[in-house]
PDB file of C-alpha atoms in Angstrom:
ATOM      1  CA  MET A   1     115.821 127.950  83.598  1.00 47.00           C
ATOM      2  CA  ASN A   2     112.103 127.498  83.235  1.00 56.00           C
ATOM      3  CA  GLY A   3     110.107 130.729  83.072  1.00 55.00           C
ATOM      4  CA  ASP A   4     107.337 129.133  85.156  1.00 56.00           C
ATOM      5  CA  VAL A   5     109.549 129.181  88.243  1.00 60.00           C
ATOM      6  CA  LEU A   6     108.975 132.892  88.720  1.00 75.00           C
ATOM      7  CA  ASP A   7     105.343 132.810  87.593  1.00 84.00           C
ATOM      8  CA  PRO A   8     103.242 133.054  90.792  1.00 85.00           C
ATOM      9  CA  TYR A   9     100.172 131.531  89.114  1.00 88.00           C
ATOM     10  CA  ALA A  10     102.093 128.486  87.885  1.00 88.00           C
ATOM     11  CA  ALA A  11     103.685 128.097  91.304  1.00 87.00           C
ATOM     12  CA  ARG A  12     100.249 128.245  92.924  1.00 89.00           C
ATOM     13  CA  GLU A  13      98.941 125.564  90.527  1.00 90.00           C
ATOM     14  CA  ARG A  14     101.932 123.302  91.268  1.00 89.00           C
ATOM     15  CA  LEU A  15     101.406 123.794  94.985  1.00 90.00           C
ATOM     16  CA  ALA A  16      97.684 122.987  94.670  1.00 91.00           C
ATOM     17  CA  ALA A  17      98.483 119.854  92.648  1.00 91.00           C
ATOM     18  CA  TRP A  18     101.092 118.776  95.220  1.00 90.00           C
ATOM     19  CA  ARG A  19      98.604 119.356  98.037  1.00 92.00           C
ATOM     20  CA  GLN A  20      95.940 117.329  96.243  1.00 92.00           C
ATOM     21  CA  ARG A  21      98.382 114.417  95.733  1.00 88.00           C
ATOM     22  CA  ALA A  22      99.410 114.584  99.414  1.00 88.00           C
ATOM     23  CA  GLU A  23      95.766 114.536 100.522  1.00 91.00           C
ATOM     24  CA  GLN A  24      95.067 111.564  98.239  1.00 88.00           C
ATOM     25  CA  VAL A  25      98.046 109.647  99.647  1.00 85.00           C
ATOM     26  CA  ALA A  26      96.863 110.423 103.194  1.00 88.00           C
ATOM     27  CA  ALA A  27      93.342 109.224 102.380  1.00 90.00           C
ATOM     28  CA  ASN A  28      94.674 106.046 100.734  1.00 88.00           C
ATOM     29  CA  THR A  29      96.945 105.383 103.709  1.00 88.00           C
ATOM     30  CA  GLN A  30      94.041 105.821 106.133  1.00 91.00           C
ATOM     31  CA  ALA A  31      91.868 103.459 104.081  1.00 91.00           C
ATOM     32  CA  MET A  32      94.724 100.934 103.957  1.00 91.00           C
ATOM     33  CA  SER A  33      95.192 101.108 107.707  1.00 91.00           C
ATOM     34  CA  GLU A  34      91.479 100.594 108.382  1.00 93.00           C
ATOM     35  CA  ARG A  35      91.232  97.639 105.987  1.00 94.00           C
ATOM     36  CA  ILE A  36      94.325  95.981 107.426  1.00 93.00           C
ATOM     37  CA  GLY A  37      92.998  96.514 110.948  1.00 93.00           C
ATOM     38  CA  GLU A  38      89.878  94.522 110.051  1.00 94.00           C
ATOM     39  CA  ILE A  39      91.797  91.425 108.943  1.00 95.00           C
ATOM     40  CA  ARG A  40      90.825  88.144 110.589  1.00 97.00           C
ATOM     41  CA  VAL A  41      92.137  84.938 109.056  1.00 97.00           C
ATOM     42  CA  THR A  42      91.386  81.349 110.069  1.00 97.00           C
ATOM     43  CA  ALA A  43      93.531  78.422 108.999  1.00 97.00           C
ATOM     44  CA  GLY A  44      93.922  74.810 110.029  1.00 97.00           C
ATOM     45  CA  ASP A  45      96.725  72.300 110.248  1.00 97.00           C
ATOM     46  CA  PRO A  46      97.100  69.552 107.611  1.00 95.00           C
ATOM     47  CA  GLN A  47      95.834  66.831 110.012  1.00 94.00           C
ATOM     48  CA  GLY A  48      92.657  68.749 110.826  1.00 95.00           C
ATOM     49  CA  LEU A  49      93.350  68.864 114.560  1.00 96.00           C
ATOM     50  CA  ALA A  50      93.385  72.639 115.070  1.00 97.00           C
ATOM     51  CA  GLN A  51      92.013  75.836 113.602  1.00 97.00           C
ATOM     52  CA  VAL A  52      93.597  79.153 114.543  1.00 97.00           C
ATOM     53  CA  THR A  53      92.258  82.634 113.877  1.00 97.00           C
ATOM     54  CA  VAL A  54      94.673  85.573 113.855  1.00 96.00           C
ATOM     55  CA  ASP A  55      94.131  89.300 113.630  1.00 95.00           C
ATOM     56  CA  SER A  56      96.019  91.824 111.518  1.00 93.00           C
ATOM     57  CA  THR A  57      99.012  91.722 113.870  1.00 92.00           C
ATOM     58  CA  GLY A  58      99.285  87.943 113.649  1.00 93.00           C
ATOM     59  CA  SER A  59      98.079  87.507 117.214  1.00 94.00           C
ATOM     60  CA  MET A  60      95.930  84.470 117.881  1.00 96.00           C
ATOM     61  CA  VAL A  61      92.369  85.529 118.674  1.00 96.00           C
ATOM     62  CA  ASP A  62      90.712  82.100 118.539  1.00 97.00           C
ATOM     63  CA  LEU A  63      91.711  78.454 118.747  1.00 97.00           C
ATOM     64  CA  ARG A  64      89.468  75.517 117.962  1.00 97.00           C
ATOM     65  CA  LEU A  65      90.556  71.929 118.570  1.00 97.00           C
ATOM     66  CA  THR A  66      88.772  68.850 117.266  1.00 95.00           C
ATOM     67  CA  ASP A  67      87.910  65.793 119.367  1.00 95.00           C
ATOM     68  CA  GLU A  68      90.626  63.970 117.436  1.00 94.00           C
ATOM     69  CA  ILE A  69      93.228  65.565 119.747  1.00 94.00           C
ATOM     70  CA  LYS A  70      92.150  63.138 122.478  1.00 93.00           C
ATOM     71  CA  ARG A  71      93.866  60.359 120.524  1.00 94.00           C
ATOM     72  CA  LYS A  72      97.076  62.307 119.917  1.00 94.00           C
ATOM     73  CA  SER A  73     100.081  63.034 122.068  1.00 94.00           C
ATOM     74  CA  PRO A  74     100.513  66.567 123.428  1.00 94.00           C
ATOM     75  CA  ASP A  75     103.519  67.069 121.123  1.00 95.00           C
ATOM     76  CA  VAL A  76     101.426  66.270 118.057  1.00 95.00           C
ATOM     77  CA  VAL A  77      98.684  68.653 119.194  1.00 96.00           C
ATOM     78  CA  SER A  78     101.238  71.370 119.914  1.00 95.00           C
ATOM     79  CA  ARG A  79     102.771  71.033 116.438  1.00 96.00           C
ATOM     80  CA  ALA A  80      99.273  71.098 114.908  1.00 97.00           C
ATOM     81  CA  VAL A  81      98.443  74.359 116.678  1.00 96.00           C
ATOM     82  CA  LEU A  82     101.749  75.909 115.600  1.00 95.00           C
ATOM     83  CA  ALA A  83     101.216  74.743 112.008  1.00 96.00           C
ATOM     84  CA  ALA A  84      97.725  76.268 111.968  1.00 96.00           C
ATOM     85  CA  LEU A  85      99.108  79.472 113.477  1.00 96.00           C
ATOM     86  CA  ALA A  86     101.840  79.696 110.844  1.00 95.00           C
ATOM     87  CA  ALA A  87      99.314  79.087 108.052  1.00 96.00           C
ATOM     88  CA  ALA A  88      96.980  81.757 109.397  1.00 96.00           C
ATOM     89  CA  ARG A  89      99.811  84.260 109.781  1.00 96.00           C
ATOM     90  CA  ASN A  90     100.977  83.590 106.213  1.00 95.00           C
ATOM     91  CA  GLN A  91      97.453  84.154 104.916  1.00 96.00           C
ATOM     92  CA  ALA A  92      97.169  87.361 106.961  1.00 96.00           C
ATOM     93  CA  ALA A  93     100.482  88.521 105.462  1.00 95.00           C
ATOM     94  CA  ASP A  94      99.229  87.793 101.951  1.00 95.00           C
ATOM     95  CA  ARG A  95      95.962  89.633 102.611  1.00 95.00           C
ATOM     96  CA  SER A  96      97.782  92.624 104.132  1.00 94.00           C
ATOM     97  CA  GLN A  97     100.085  92.845 101.140  1.00 94.00           C
ATOM     98  CA  GLU A  98      97.097  92.715  98.766  1.00 93.00           C
ATOM     99  CA  ILE A  99      95.448  95.577 100.631  1.00 94.00           C
ATOM    100  CA  VAL A 100      98.608  97.688 100.464  1.00 92.00           C
ATOM    101  CA  THR A 101      98.876  97.089  96.725  1.00 91.00           C
ATOM    102  CA  ASP A 102      95.172  97.866  96.214  1.00 90.00           C
ATOM    103  CA  THR A 103      95.271 101.115  98.165  1.00 90.00           C
ATOM    104  CA  LEU A 104      98.746 102.527  97.494  1.00 87.00           C
ATOM    105  CA  GLY A 105      99.455 100.929  94.129  1.00 87.00           C
ATOM    106  CA  ALA A 106     101.887  98.270  92.985  1.00 86.00           C
ATOM    107  CA  ASP A 107     104.372 100.864  91.748  1.00 88.00           C
ATOM    108  CA  SER A 108     104.455 102.874  94.997  1.00 86.00           C
ATOM    109  CA  ALA A 109     107.868 102.672  96.675  1.00 88.00           C
ATOM    110  CA  ALA A 110     106.249 103.364 100.048  1.00 86.00           C
ATOM    111  CA  GLY A 111     103.614 100.712  99.371  1.00 88.00           C
ATOM    112  CA  GLN A 112     106.251  98.160  98.434  1.00 89.00           C
ATOM    113  CA  GLU A 113     108.195  98.876 101.627  1.00 90.00           C
ATOM    114  CA  ILE A 114     105.063  98.679 103.805  1.00 89.00           C
ATOM    115  CA  ALA A 115     103.979  95.428 102.144  1.00 90.00           C
ATOM    116  CA  GLN A 116     107.434  93.922 102.625  1.00 91.00           C
ATOM    117  CA  ARG A 117     107.576  94.880 106.303  1.00 91.00           C
ATOM    118  CA  LEU A 118     104.073  93.590 107.001  1.00 90.00           C
ATOM    119  CA  GLY A 119     104.873  90.305 105.302  1.00 91.00           C
ATOM    120  CA  ASP A 120     108.156  89.927 107.166  1.00 91.00           C
ATOM    121  CA  ARG A 121     106.574  90.706 110.531  1.00 89.00           C
ATOM    122  CA  LEU A 122     103.626  88.360 110.096  1.00 91.00           C
ATOM    123  CA  ARG A 123     105.671  85.519 108.641  1.00 88.00           C
ATOM    124  CA  SER A 124     108.379  85.687 111.307  1.00 77.00           C
ATOM    125  CA  GLY A 125     106.391  83.641 113.804  1.00 61.00           C
ATOM    126  CA  PRO A 126     107.635  80.402 115.318  1.00 50.00           C
ATOM    127  CA  ASP A 127     108.599  77.543 113.029  1.00 50.00           C
ATOM    128  CA  PRO A 128     106.083  74.766 113.764  1.00 47.00           C
ATOM    129  CA  ALA A 129     108.725  72.116 113.125  1.00 48.00           C
ATOM    130  CA  GLU A 130     110.996  73.482 115.840  1.00 51.00           C
ATOM    131  CA  PRO A 131     110.157  72.950 119.508  1.00 51.00           C
ATOM    132  CA  ALA A 132     109.793  76.166 121.429  1.00 48.00           C
ATOM    133  CA  GLU A 133     112.650  76.931 123.774  1.00 50.00           C
ATOM    134  CA  ARG A 134     112.256  78.807 126.999  1.00 46.00           C
ATOM    135  CA  PRO A 135     114.487  81.828 127.326  1.00 49.00           C
ATOM    136  CA  ALA A 136     117.117  81.466 130.008  1.00 52.00           C
ATOM    137  CA  ARG A 137     116.385  83.359 133.196  1.00 50.00           C
ATOM    138  CA  PRO A 138     118.628  86.390 133.465  1.00 53.00           C
ATOM    139  CA  PRO A 139     121.172  86.258 136.266  1.00 54.00           C
ATOM    140  CA  ARG A 140     119.989  87.560 139.617  1.00 52.00           C
ATOM    141  CA  ASP A 141     121.210  90.944 140.644  1.00 50.00           C
ATOM    142  CA  GLU A 142     121.201  92.905 143.864  1.00 51.00           C
ATOM    143  CA  TYR A 143     117.782  94.435 143.113  1.00 47.00           C
ATOM    144  CA  ASP A 144     115.836  91.175 142.625  1.00 51.00           C
ATOM    145  CA  ASP A 145     114.749  91.127 146.262  1.00 53.00           C
ATOM    146  CA  TYR A 146     114.341  94.890 146.646  1.00 46.00           C
ATOM    147  CA  ASP A 147     110.994  95.880 148.184  1.00 51.00           C
ATOM    148  CA  VAL A 148     109.902  99.080 146.460  1.00 45.00           C
ATOM    149  CA  THR A 149     107.130  99.667 148.995  1.00 47.00           C
ATOM    150  CA  LYS A 150     109.508  99.977 151.947  1.00 49.00           C
ATOM    151  CA  ASP A 151     110.481 103.526 150.938  1.00 46.00           C
ATOM    152  CA  PHE A 152     106.848 104.614 151.183  1.00 46.00           C
ATOM    153  CA  ARG A 153     105.971 103.105 154.544  1.00 47.00           C
ATOM    154  CA  SER A 154     105.795 105.353 157.568  1.00 48.00           C
TER     155      SER A 154
END
């Protein structure tokens, strides 16, 4: 056994070093979170019909369409918007992963896991080549027509 285990001064130094590492990780994680939160990425479709801007969550925050859409069918415009959205989300994923690597380090297991999850979440948007399908309406049940206000009327 190591003699330092029972040495209170050595134990205090190890505890101080552990605390300092934990504080540094917390500070790096906070900086990472703030930088990721500031992400805004704009990308366009290959035909130049649409430009989409997404935030750090991959949500569309702006859409710009060119006058060229007037000469295209709605399906073509729809696919252009989805292609631009996918491109913007992919770029946001790349940027997020860069920030994680910059702040937590490429060799950090936690950083690798965070980067992977961010990339997966941002890249899991709709496939622009596939038409969107509407979810089926759930079957009606006995409560669909229930008036919740009737219990509170006098």
